[in-house]
Short mmCIF file of C-alpha atoms in Angstrom, two decimals:
data_model
loop_
_atom_site.label_atom_id
_atom_site.label_comp_id
_atom_site.label_asym_id
_atom_site.label_seq_id
_atom_site.Cartn_x
_atom_site.Cartn_y
_atom_site.Cartn_z
CA UNK Q 1 -0.02 -0.12 -0.01
CA UNK Q 2 1.37 3.40 -0.97
CA UNK Q 3 1.89 5.89 1.91
CA UNK Q 4 -0.10 9.12 1.13
CA UNK Q 5 2.18 12.18 0.77
CA UNK Q 6 -0.52 14.78 0.65
CA UNK Q 7 -1.56 14.68 4.38
CA UNK Q 8 -0.46 16.04 7.63
CA UNK Q 9 -1.07 13.36 10.39
CA UNK Q 10 -1.72 14.83 13.80
CA UNK Q 11 -1.51 12.41 16.69
CA UNK Q 12 -2.93 13.56 20.05
CA UNK Q 13 -2.21 11.80 23.36
CA UNK Q 14 -5.22 13.04 25.57
CA UNK Q 15 -4.58 13.56 29.39
CA UNK Q 16 -6.55 14.95 32.20
CA UNK Q 17 -5.00 18.49 32.20
CA UNK Q 18 -2.41 18.77 29.37
CA UNK Q 19 -2.63 17.11 25.87
CA UNK Q 20 0.33 16.33 23.76
CA UNK Q 21 0.21 16.78 19.97
CA UNK Q 22 2.69 15.75 17.24
CA UNK Q 23 2.26 16.55 13.48
CA UNK Q 24 4.06 14.48 10.96
CA UNK Q 25 4.26 14.45 7.16
CA UNK Q 26 5.70 11.85 4.78
CA UNK Q 27 8.23 10.28 5.44
CA UNK Q 28 8.00 11.10 9.25
CA UNK Q 29 9.11 14.62 9.12
CA UNK Q 30 7.94 16.46 12.26
CA UNK Q 31 6.29 19.78 11.66
CA UNK Q 32 4.86 20.50 15.18
CA UNK Q 33 5.40 19.02 18.67
CA UNK Q 34 3.65 20.96 21.44
CA UNK Q 35 1.48 20.67 24.56
CA UNK Q 36 -1.82 22.38 25.16
CA UNK Q 37 -4.35 22.49 27.91
CA UNK Q 38 -7.63 20.53 28.16
CA UNK Q 39 -9.95 23.55 27.44
CA UNK Q 40 -11.74 24.93 24.38
CA UNK Q 41 -9.48 27.89 23.76
CA UNK Q 42 -6.18 25.94 23.97
CA UNK Q 43 -7.46 23.15 21.70
CA UNK Q 44 -8.76 25.76 19.15
CA UNK Q 45 -5.46 27.47 19.21
CA UNK Q 46 -3.68 24.21 18.52
CA UNK Q 47 -6.01 23.48 15.61
CA UNK Q 48 -5.34 26.95 14.20
CA UNK Q 49 -1.57 26.23 14.17
CA UNK Q 50 -2.10 22.83 12.34
CA UNK Q 51 -4.35 24.56 9.77
CA UNK Q 52 -1.70 27.27 9.09
CA UNK Q 53 0.91 24.51 8.47
CA UNK Q 54 -1.49 22.61 6.24
CA UNK Q 55 -2.27 25.68 4.10
CA UNK Q 56 1.36 26.54 3.84
CA UNK Q 57 2.34 23.04 2.65
CA UNK Q 58 -0.94 22.41 0.71
CA UNK Q 59 -1.75 19.32 2.89
CA UNK Q 60 -4.94 17.65 4.13
CA UNK Q 61 -5.19 17.49 7.96
CA UNK Q 62 -6.19 14.25 9.52
CA UNK Q 63 -6.26 13.97 13.45
CA UNK Q 64 -5.87 10.71 15.31
CA UNK Q 65 -7.13 9.93 18.87
CA UNK Q 66 -6.79 6.81 20.90
CA UNK Q 67 -9.63 7.84 23.26
CA UNK Q 68 -12.59 9.98 22.34
CA UNK Q 69 -14.74 9.09 25.38
CA UNK Q 70 -12.89 10.22 28.43
CA UNK Q 71 -9.97 12.72 28.38
CA UNK Q 72 -10.32 12.95 24.52
CA UNK Q 73 -14.02 14.00 24.69
CA UNK Q 74 -13.25 17.66 24.72
CA UNK Q 75 -10.88 17.28 21.87
CA UNK Q 76 -13.44 15.36 19.83
CA UNK Q 77 -16.19 17.97 20.51
CA UNK Q 78 -14.03 20.92 19.53
CA UNK Q 79 -12.50 19.39 16.35
CA UNK Q 80 -15.99 18.00 15.34
CA UNK Q 81 -17.49 21.48 15.67
CA UNK Q 82 -14.67 22.81 13.43
CA UNK Q 83 -15.51 20.11 10.81
CA UNK Q 84 -12.07 18.25 11.12
CA UNK Q 85 -11.57 14.71 10.07
CA UNK Q 86 -10.76 12.55 13.07
CA UNK Q 87 -9.77 8.96 13.01
CA UNK Q 88 -9.74 6.41 16.00
CA UNK Q 89 -6.50 4.63 16.58
CA UNK Q 90 -6.53 1.22 18.43
CA UNK Q 91 -4.31 1.32 21.57
CA UNK Q 92 -2.92 -2.13 20.52
CA UNK Q 93 -1.47 -0.55 17.37
CA UNK Q 94 0.06 2.25 19.33
CA UNK Q 95 1.72 -0.32 21.90
CA UNK Q 96 3.26 -2.20 19.04
CA UNK Q 97 4.58 1.04 17.45
CA UNK Q 98 6.25 1.93 20.77
CA UNK Q 99 8.58 -1.07 20.36
CA UNK Q 100 10.51 1.13 17.73
CA UNK Q 101 11.56 3.32 20.56
CA UNK Q 102 13.01 0.68 22.77
CA UNK Q 103 9.99 0.44 25.09
CA UNK Q 104 10.22 4.02 26.38
CA UNK Q 105 6.83 5.61 27.51
CA UNK Q 106 6.12 9.31 27.47
CA UNK Q 107 3.35 11.49 26.15
CA UNK Q 108 5.42 12.67 23.20
CA UNK Q 109 6.23 9.06 22.12
CA UNK Q 110 2.53 8.14 22.48
CA UNK Q 111 1.41 11.10 20.28
CA UNK Q 112 4.16 10.33 17.77
CA UNK Q 113 3.08 6.72 17.49
CA UNK Q 114 -0.47 7.75 16.78
CA UNK Q 115 0.74 10.05 14.10
CA UNK Q 116 2.71 7.43 12.46
CA UNK Q 117 -0.09 5.03 12.37
CA UNK Q 118 -2.26 7.73 10.78
CA UNK Q 119 0.41 8.42 8.25
CA UNK Q 120 0.59 4.87 6.98
CA UNK Q 121 -3.07 3.65 7.23
CA UNK Q 122 -5.47 6.49 8.08
CA UNK Q 123 -7.93 5.34 5.33
CA UNK Q 124 -8.46 1.98 7.15
CA UNK Q 125 -9.06 3.48 10.58
CA UNK Q 126 -12.68 4.27 11.72
CA UNK Q 127 -13.89 7.70 11.64
CA UNK Q 128 -15.06 9.57 14.81
CA UNK Q 129 -18.23 11.44 13.81
CA UNK Q 130 -21.27 12.97 15.59
CA UNK Q 131 -23.14 9.88 14.56
CA UNK Q 132 -21.28 8.16 17.37
CA UNK Q 133 -22.86 10.46 20.01
CA UNK Q 134 -25.95 8.22 20.47
CA UNK Q 135 -23.85 5.24 20.97
CA UNK Q 136 -21.60 7.11 23.32
CA UNK Q 137 -24.55 8.17 25.37
CA UNK Q 138 -25.69 4.53 25.54
CA UNK Q 139 -22.17 3.55 26.79
CA UNK Q 140 -22.16 6.21 29.53
CA UNK Q 141 -25.56 5.13 30.70
CA UNK Q 142 -24.73 1.37 30.74
CA UNK Q 143 -21.36 1.88 32.47
CA UNK Q 144 -22.87 4.02 35.13
CA UNK Q 145 -25.72 1.58 35.57
CA UNK Q 146 -23.12 -1.18 36.11
CA UNK Q 147 -21.47 0.96 38.71
CA UNK Q 148 -24.73 1.44 40.46
CA UNK Q 149 -25.43 -2.31 40.39
CA UNK Q 150 -21.97 -2.92 41.98
CA UNK Q 151 -22.72 -0.31 44.61
CA UNK Q 152 -26.05 -1.92 45.46
CA UNK Q 153 -24.46 -5.35 45.74
CA UNK Q 154 -21.91 -3.93 48.17
CA UNK Q 155 -24.43 -2.28 50.36
CA UNK Q 156 -26.68 -5.40 50.42
CA UNK Q 157 -23.65 -7.41 51.55
CA UNK Q 158 -22.99 -4.83 54.29
CA UNK Q 159 -26.64 -5.00 55.34
CA UNK Q 160 -26.45 -8.70 55.61
CA UNK Q 161 -23.42 -8.25 57.89
CA UNK Q 162 -25.05 -5.86 60.28
CA UNK Q 163 -28.40 -7.77 60.23
CA UNK Q 164 -26.52 -10.92 61.23
CA UNK Q 165 -24.91 -9.01 64.17
CA UNK Q 166 -28.23 -7.67 65.44
CA UNK Q 167 -30.79 -10.20 64.47
CA UNK Q 168 -28.72 -13.35 64.31
CA UNK Q 169 -29.60 -15.91 61.53
CA UNK Q 170 -33.29 -15.49 62.18
CA UNK Q 171 -33.82 -12.64 59.77
CA UNK Q 172 -33.18 -14.78 56.74
CA UNK Q 173 -36.44 -16.53 57.31
CA UNK Q 174 -38.51 -13.34 57.32
CA UNK Q 175 -38.46 -12.56 53.64
CA UNK Q 176 -37.59 -14.32 50.38
CA UNK Q 177 -35.10 -11.50 49.36
CA UNK Q 178 -33.50 -8.67 51.21
CA UNK Q 179 -33.90 -6.44 48.27
CA UNK Q 180 -37.63 -6.49 47.80
CA UNK Q 181 -39.81 -3.63 48.86
CA UNK Q 182 -41.34 -5.08 52.04
CA UNK Q 183 -38.09 -6.28 53.33
CA UNK Q 184 -36.35 -2.87 52.94
CA UNK Q 185 -39.45 -1.15 54.43
CA UNK Q 186 -39.41 -3.56 57.39
CA UNK Q 187 -35.78 -3.06 58.33
CA UNK Q 188 -35.91 0.74 57.69
CA UNK Q 189 -38.71 0.93 60.41
CA UNK Q 190 -37.48 -1.89 62.64
CA UNK Q 191 -33.67 -1.91 62.16
CA UNK Q 192 -33.01 -3.78 65.46
CA UNK Q 193 -35.02 -6.32 67.32
CA UNK Q 194 -35.32 -4.07 70.44
CA UNK Q 195 -37.62 -1.70 68.56
CA UNK Q 196 -40.20 -4.56 68.44
CA UNK Q 197 -40.21 -5.02 72.23
CA UNK Q 198 -43.63 -3.37 72.69
CA UNK Q 199 -45.06 -4.23 69.29
CA UNK Q 200 -47.94 -6.70 69.07
CA UNK Q 201 -48.60 -9.22 66.38
CA UNK Q 202 -51.67 -7.58 65.11
CA UNK Q 203 -49.92 -4.13 64.69
CA UNK Q 204 -46.94 -5.80 63.00
CA UNK Q 205 -49.36 -7.73 60.65
CA UNK Q 206 -51.08 -4.53 59.75
CA UNK Q 207 -47.62 -2.87 59.04
CA UNK Q 208 -46.65 -5.74 56.76
CA UNK Q 209 -49.91 -5.75 54.88
CA UNK Q 210 -49.61 -2.02 54.13
CA UNK Q 211 -45.89 -2.11 53.28
CA UNK Q 212 -46.48 -4.98 50.67
CA UNK Q 213 -49.25 -2.90 48.95
CA UNK Q 214 -51.59 -5.78 49.82
CA UNK Q 215 -49.60 -8.31 47.95
CA UNK Q 216 -47.85 -10.99 50.04
CA UNK Q 217 -47.91 -14.03 47.81
CA UNK Q 218 -50.64 -16.60 46.95
CA UNK Q 219 -53.56 -16.68 49.33
CA UNK Q 220 -55.26 -14.14 51.66
CA UNK Q 221 -52.78 -11.33 52.12
CA UNK Q 222 -54.01 -10.59 55.63
CA UNK Q 223 -53.67 -14.14 56.77
CA UNK Q 224 -50.14 -14.25 55.32
CA UNK Q 225 -49.38 -10.98 57.14
CA UNK Q 226 -50.48 -12.46 60.41
CA UNK Q 227 -48.47 -15.60 60.07
CA UNK Q 228 -45.39 -13.66 59.03
CA UNK Q 229 -45.80 -11.31 62.01
CA UNK Q 230 -46.15 -14.30 64.37
CA UNK Q 231 -43.03 -15.82 62.90
CA UNK Q 232 -40.93 -12.69 63.29
CA UNK Q 233 -41.99 -12.14 66.80
CA UNK Q 234 -41.42 -15.71 67.85
CA UNK Q 235 -37.94 -15.65 66.28
CA UNK Q 236 -36.76 -12.84 68.49
CA UNK Q 237 -38.16 -13.64 71.83
CA UNK Q 238 -34.89 -13.71 73.55
CA UNK Q 239 -33.10 -10.98 71.55
CA UNK Q 240 -35.80 -8.08 71.77
CA UNK Q 241 -35.49 -7.95 75.59
CA UNK Q 242 -31.76 -7.19 75.58
CA UNK Q 243 -30.97 -3.56 76.45
CA UNK Q 244 -30.50 -1.04 73.63
CA UNK Q 245 -26.82 -0.19 74.25
CA UNK Q 246 -24.80 2.51 72.56
CA UNK Q 247 -23.42 -0.03 70.20
CA UNK Q 248 -26.79 -1.23 69.17
CA UNK Q 249 -28.00 2.45 68.69
CA UNK Q 250 -25.06 2.91 66.17
CA UNK Q 251 -25.86 -0.29 64.34
CA UNK Q 252 -29.58 0.85 64.07
CA UNK Q 253 -28.43 4.14 62.39
CA UNK Q 254 -26.10 2.25 60.04
CA UNK Q 255 -28.78 -0.24 59.01
CA UNK Q 256 -31.19 2.62 58.31
CA UNK Q 257 -28.64 4.46 56.22
CA UNK Q 258 -27.85 1.20 54.19
CA UNK Q 259 -31.56 0.58 53.61
CA UNK Q 260 -32.08 4.14 52.42
CA UNK Q 261 -29.11 3.85 50.20
CA UNK Q 262 -30.17 0.54 48.67
CA UNK Q 263 -33.65 1.97 47.96
CA UNK Q 264 -32.19 5.15 46.35
CA UNK Q 265 -29.82 3.03 44.15
CA UNK Q 266 -32.57 0.70 43.07
CA UNK Q 267 -34.61 3.69 41.94
CA UNK Q 268 -31.71 5.08 39.96
CA UNK Q 269 -31.06 1.79 38.27
CA UNK Q 270 -34.70 1.65 37.24
CA UNK Q 271 -34.61 5.19 35.93
CA UNK Q 272 -31.63 4.52 33.83
CA UNK Q 273 -33.20 1.39 32.44
CA UNK Q 274 -36.32 3.31 31.45
CA UNK Q 275 -34.07 5.98 29.82
CA UNK Q 276 -32.30 3.23 27.70
CA UNK Q 277 -35.39 1.41 26.81
CA UNK Q 278 -37.66 4.27 25.77
CA UNK Q 279 -35.16 7.03 24.99
CA UNK Q 280 -31.68 5.97 23.80
CA UNK Q 281 -32.05 2.54 22.24
CA UNK Q 282 -34.96 3.44 19.90
CA UNK Q 283 -32.68 6.19 18.48
CA UNK Q 284 -30.34 3.68 17.09
CA UNK Q 285 -33.10 1.80 15.14
CA UNK Q 286 -31.55 -1.43 16.21
CA UNK Q 287 -33.61 -4.62 17.03
CA UNK Q 288 -31.19 -6.61 19.05
CA UNK Q 289 -33.87 -7.41 21.65
CA UNK Q 290 -35.65 -9.60 19.00
CA UNK Q 291 -33.14 -12.33 19.96
CA UNK Q 292 -34.56 -14.08 23.02
CA UNK Q 293 -31.32 -14.02 24.95
CA UNK Q 294 -30.76 -10.25 24.58
CA UNK Q 295 -32.59 -7.87 26.93
CA UNK Q 296 -32.30 -4.07 27.32
CA UNK Q 297 -29.24 -4.21 29.49
CA UNK Q 298 -27.11 -6.56 27.29
CA UNK Q 299 -28.33 -4.74 24.16
CA UNK Q 300 -27.08 -1.48 25.69
CA UNK Q 301 -23.68 -3.08 26.45
CA UNK Q 302 -23.39 -4.40 22.77
CA UNK Q 303 -24.23 -1.00 21.17
CA UNK Q 304 -22.44 1.11 23.67
CA UNK Q 305 -19.18 -0.84 23.61
CA UNK Q 306 -19.27 -1.13 19.85
CA UNK Q 307 -19.89 2.58 19.55
CA UNK Q 308 -20.87 2.33 15.88
CA UNK Q 309 -21.34 -0.88 13.88
CA UNK Q 310 -19.90 0.76 10.83
CA UNK Q 311 -16.50 0.66 12.46
CA UNK Q 312 -16.30 -3.16 11.67
CA UNK Q 313 -16.50 -4.01 7.90
CA UNK Q 314 -16.45 -7.79 8.55
CA UNK Q 315 -17.75 -10.18 11.17
CA UNK Q 316 -14.09 -11.39 11.73
CA UNK Q 317 -13.03 -7.88 12.79
CA UNK Q 318 -15.98 -7.57 15.18
CA UNK Q 319 -15.11 -11.01 16.55
CA UNK Q 320 -11.50 -10.07 17.17
CA UNK Q 321 -12.67 -6.86 18.89
CA UNK Q 322 -15.02 -8.67 21.26
CA UNK Q 323 -12.62 -11.60 21.90
CA UNK Q 324 -14.83 -14.37 20.54
CA UNK Q 325 -12.20 -15.08 17.83
CA UNK Q 326 -9.07 -16.93 19.12
CA UNK Q 327 -5.66 -15.45 18.79
CA UNK Q 328 -3.36 -17.27 16.50
CA UNK Q 329 0.29 -18.13 17.54
CA UNK Q 330 2.09 -19.84 14.65
CA UNK Q 331 5.80 -20.54 14.15
CA UNK Q 332 7.68 -23.06 12.06
CA UNK Q 333 4.59 -24.29 10.32
CA UNK Q 334 2.82 -25.04 13.54
CA UNK Q 335 -0.25 -23.01 14.54
CA UNK Q 336 -1.77 -22.68 17.99
CA UNK Q 337 -4.74 -20.75 19.06
CA UNK Q 338 -5.17 -19.07 22.44
CA UNK Q 339 -7.69 -16.82 24.08
CA UNK Q 340 -7.48 -13.27 22.96
CA UNK Q 341 -6.42 -10.91 25.72
CA UNK Q 342 -6.36 -7.74 23.75
CA UNK Q 343 -10.05 -7.28 23.38
CA UNK Q 344 -13.08 -5.46 24.92
CA UNK Q 345 -13.65 -7.33 28.16
CA UNK Q 346 -17.15 -5.92 28.56
CA UNK Q 347 -18.22 -7.18 25.29
CA UNK Q 348 -16.54 -10.57 25.85
CA UNK Q 349 -18.36 -10.96 29.18
CA UNK Q 350 -21.71 -9.86 27.74
CA UNK Q 351 -21.49 -12.26 24.84
CA UNK Q 352 -20.80 -15.21 27.24
CA UNK Q 353 -23.82 -14.18 29.24
CA UNK Q 354 -25.95 -14.10 26.08
CA UNK Q 355 -24.69 -17.47 24.95
CA UNK Q 356 -25.39 -19.12 28.29
CA UNK Q 357 -28.95 -17.73 28.13
CA UNK Q 358 -29.37 -18.57 24.45
CA UNK Q 359 -28.46 -22.25 25.15
CA UNK Q 360 -31.48 -22.47 27.51
CA UNK Q 361 -33.96 -20.26 25.67
CA UNK Q 362 -33.03 -20.57 21.91
CA UNK Q 363 -33.70 -24.07 20.31
CA UNK Q 364 -31.23 -23.48 17.40
CA UNK Q 365 -28.40 -22.38 19.81
CA UNK Q 366 -29.07 -25.32 22.10
CA UNK Q 367 -28.91 -27.71 19.06
CA UNK Q 368 -25.63 -26.20 18.04
CA UNK Q 369 -24.16 -26.47 21.45
CA UNK Q 370 -25.29 -30.18 21.71
CA UNK Q 371 -23.80 -30.82 18.31
CA UNK Q 372 -20.42 -29.44 19.57
CA UNK Q 373 -20.57 -31.66 22.57
CA UNK Q 374 -21.26 -34.66 20.48
CA UNK Q 375 -18.09 -33.99 18.53
CA UNK Q 376 -16.12 -34.53 21.68
CA UNK Q 377 -15.51 -30.89 22.67
CA UNK Q 378 -15.64 -29.93 26.35
CA UNK Q 379 -18.34 -27.57 27.66
CA UNK Q 380 -15.97 -24.60 27.75
CA UNK Q 381 -14.89 -25.29 24.12
CA UNK Q 382 -18.46 -25.53 22.96
CA UNK Q 383 -19.30 -22.34 24.80
CA UNK Q 384 -16.56 -20.48 22.97
CA UNK Q 385 -18.02 -21.73 19.70
CA UNK Q 386 -21.48 -20.57 20.62
CA UNK Q 387 -19.83 -17.13 21.56
CA UNK Q 388 -18.53 -16.72 18.14
CA UNK Q 389 -21.92 -17.69 16.52
CA UNK Q 390 -23.63 -15.11 18.66
CA UNK Q 391 -21.08 -12.54 17.78
CA UNK Q 392 -21.71 -13.21 13.99
CA UNK Q 393 -25.56 -12.91 14.49
CA UNK Q 394 -25.09 -9.70 16.56
CA UNK Q 395 -22.79 -8.16 13.89
CA UNK Q 396 -25.29 -8.99 11.06
CA UNK Q 397 -28.23 -7.61 13.15
CA UNK Q 398 -26.37 -4.34 13.89
CA UNK Q 399 -25.14 -3.88 10.22
CA UNK Q 400 -28.45 -4.57 8.61
CA UNK Q 401 -30.71 -3.11 11.62
CA UNK Q 402 -33.19 -5.96 11.08
CA UNK Q 403 -34.80 -8.03 13.80
CA UNK Q 404 -33.64 -11.64 14.31
CA UNK Q 405 -35.58 -14.03 11.96
CA UNK Q 406 -35.63 -17.60 13.30
CA UNK Q 407 -37.27 -18.86 10.05
CA UNK Q 408 -34.57 -17.26 8.01
CA UNK Q 409 -31.82 -18.70 10.21
CA UNK Q 410 -33.49 -22.22 9.76
CA UNK Q 411 -33.45 -21.78 5.99
CA UNK Q 412 -29.82 -20.66 6.02
CA UNK Q 413 -28.78 -23.69 8.10
CA UNK Q 414 -30.53 -26.02 5.69
CA UNK Q 415 -28.86 -24.37 2.71
CA UNK Q 416 -25.43 -24.65 4.31
CA UNK Q 417 -26.12 -28.29 5.10
CA UNK Q 418 -27.06 -28.97 1.48
CA UNK Q 419 -23.89 -27.04 0.15
CA UNK Q 420 -21.77 -29.04 2.61
CA UNK Q 421 -23.32 -32.26 1.35
CA UNK Q 422 -22.82 -31.21 -2.23
CA UNK Q 423 -19.26 -30.46 -1.50
CA UNK Q 424 -18.77 -33.79 0.13
CA UNK Q 425 -20.37 -35.55 -2.89
CA UNK Q 426 -18.07 -33.77 -5.34
CA UNK Q 427 -15.05 -34.68 -3.36
CA UNK Q 428 -16.16 -38.32 -3.20
CA UNK Q 429 -16.81 -38.24 -6.87
CA UNK Q 430 -13.34 -36.88 -7.63
CA UNK Q 431 -11.73 -39.58 -5.52
CA UNK Q 432 -13.78 -42.30 -7.35
CA UNK Q 433 -12.61 -41.02 -10.78
CA UNK Q 434 -9.07 -41.63 -9.84
CA UNK Q 435 -9.63 -45.55 -10.18
CA UNK Q 436 -7.62 -46.68 -13.19
CA UNK Q 437 -10.16 -48.30 -15.41
CA UNK Q 438 -11.53 -47.95 -18.91
CA UNK Q 439 -13.29 -44.74 -19.65
CA UNK Q 440 -16.59 -46.67 -19.96
CA UNK Q 441 -16.24 -48.01 -16.42
CA UNK Q 442 -15.29 -44.55 -15.17
CA UNK Q 443 -18.18 -42.86 -16.85
CA UNK Q 444 -20.58 -45.45 -15.11
CA UNK Q 445 -19.37 -44.04 -11.73
CA UNK Q 446 -20.35 -40.43 -12.39
CA UNK Q 447 -22.88 -39.55 -9.68
CA UNK Q 448 -26.40 -39.12 -11.03
CA UNK Q 449 -28.66 -36.43 -9.58
CA UNK Q 450 -30.34 -38.72 -6.98
CA UNK Q 451 -30.72 -38.91 -3.22
CA UNK Q 452 -27.17 -38.54 -1.85
CA UNK Q 453 -27.24 -41.37 0.67
CA UNK Q 454 -28.70 -43.87 -1.80
CA UNK Q 455 -26.24 -42.65 -4.48
CA UNK Q 456 -23.35 -43.26 -2.24
CA UNK Q 457 -24.37 -46.84 -1.44
CA UNK Q 458 -24.70 -47.79 -5.21
CA UNK Q 459 -21.26 -46.27 -5.90
CA UNK Q 460 -19.67 -48.11 -3.08
CA UNK Q 461 -20.97 -51.36 -4.46
CA UNK Q 462 -19.60 -50.66 -7.88
CA UNK Q 463 -16.21 -49.70 -6.50
CA UNK Q 464 -16.05 -52.86 -4.56
CA UNK Q 465 -16.68 -54.91 -7.74
CA UNK Q 466 -14.06 -53.04 -9.67
CA UNK Q 467 -11.53 -53.35 -6.90
CA UNK Q 468 -12.21 -57.24 -6.75
CA UNK Q 469 -11.92 -57.57 -10.44
CA UNK Q 470 -8.61 -55.77 -10.53
#
């Protein structure tokens, strides 16, 4: 591939406060190397310097960024508003380029590596455009949701810890889950057993009935509330009479704060889910949730971490990015395949989650998984192959923006099976024609257009006769 000589490649290494920019022209002649602050005025001033150099030398300006979502977000916004062409450079390529500098690490070297990659192959790098804005918003939402889920899990674990200290192991029998509405409301009102010292069963049953919005499972909700109230009071007979010491007072406040925090985080998670489901995902015009194993959350991860499906021209490139394609290690004519480490871990984890769900809920995926097991593969090996199939399906759905069509998938499977059988038939025929007999005998072995299995049986009989006669 010919290296373009009519461009000025500007590599920018974004940072929290000060960015580093390096401008190169063919064949790696440095025109500018400077630092600029992370604000609108400084970035605009740097861009004006680059444009003056470009006009002076009659060159086309191409910017390159490793990261346009965090520290590079301001750079992307400013340059996009000024209608500059920006390309995204994979950090893996930058790391390989650093080897030419003896493994040294600095902002200047990083920016120079980005510029060199731009100089050689900018046309093959994905563009950073405003079209990515909706996908970037989805990524921000799903990542923040994941943070909230982790925070909720941590607080629930802490709540279990303090409830065990105050209630013993009896509290686990009160409610099916500590995260449901009635359980949180109960422990917010009665954080320690001593608060129930003067409470009667009838009063507690009325509280449970109202806190559950009159839904306590199957049966009469009032009777269920009375049974649960008696269970709670009978479980803490010895504990509730203990004195409310200063330590228990502190634990009561901690439990109330934890319950309030869990309730607030749960509400935030639901709000983000509604925003994704009704606001952001419809803007992409994608139909990933038409596949049974993909819900709103997993679809958000797939779209957000991909940023834009147009970045991947083939399903193989998408598979390498999400880690479902193995990494080849070949030397001396021997090839080995290993798990790909340099990939998007969020996508890889989400694809595995989708695969496990699809094996249970999607008949075609389950059949493919069972077929892999019947070939002698282990469960982990079969799951890896399911991951790759799911990756191909997701890539196709994102590129075409069409929903998953199970009937079309079945037709494609049948067509591939027929093509495979026809290929095997042609190979068998070519092997048969190698028998050294007269032309008449050879012509009699040519496969007629009949049923494949019956055809093979007839040919096998003829071959046996010919071999015995020779």
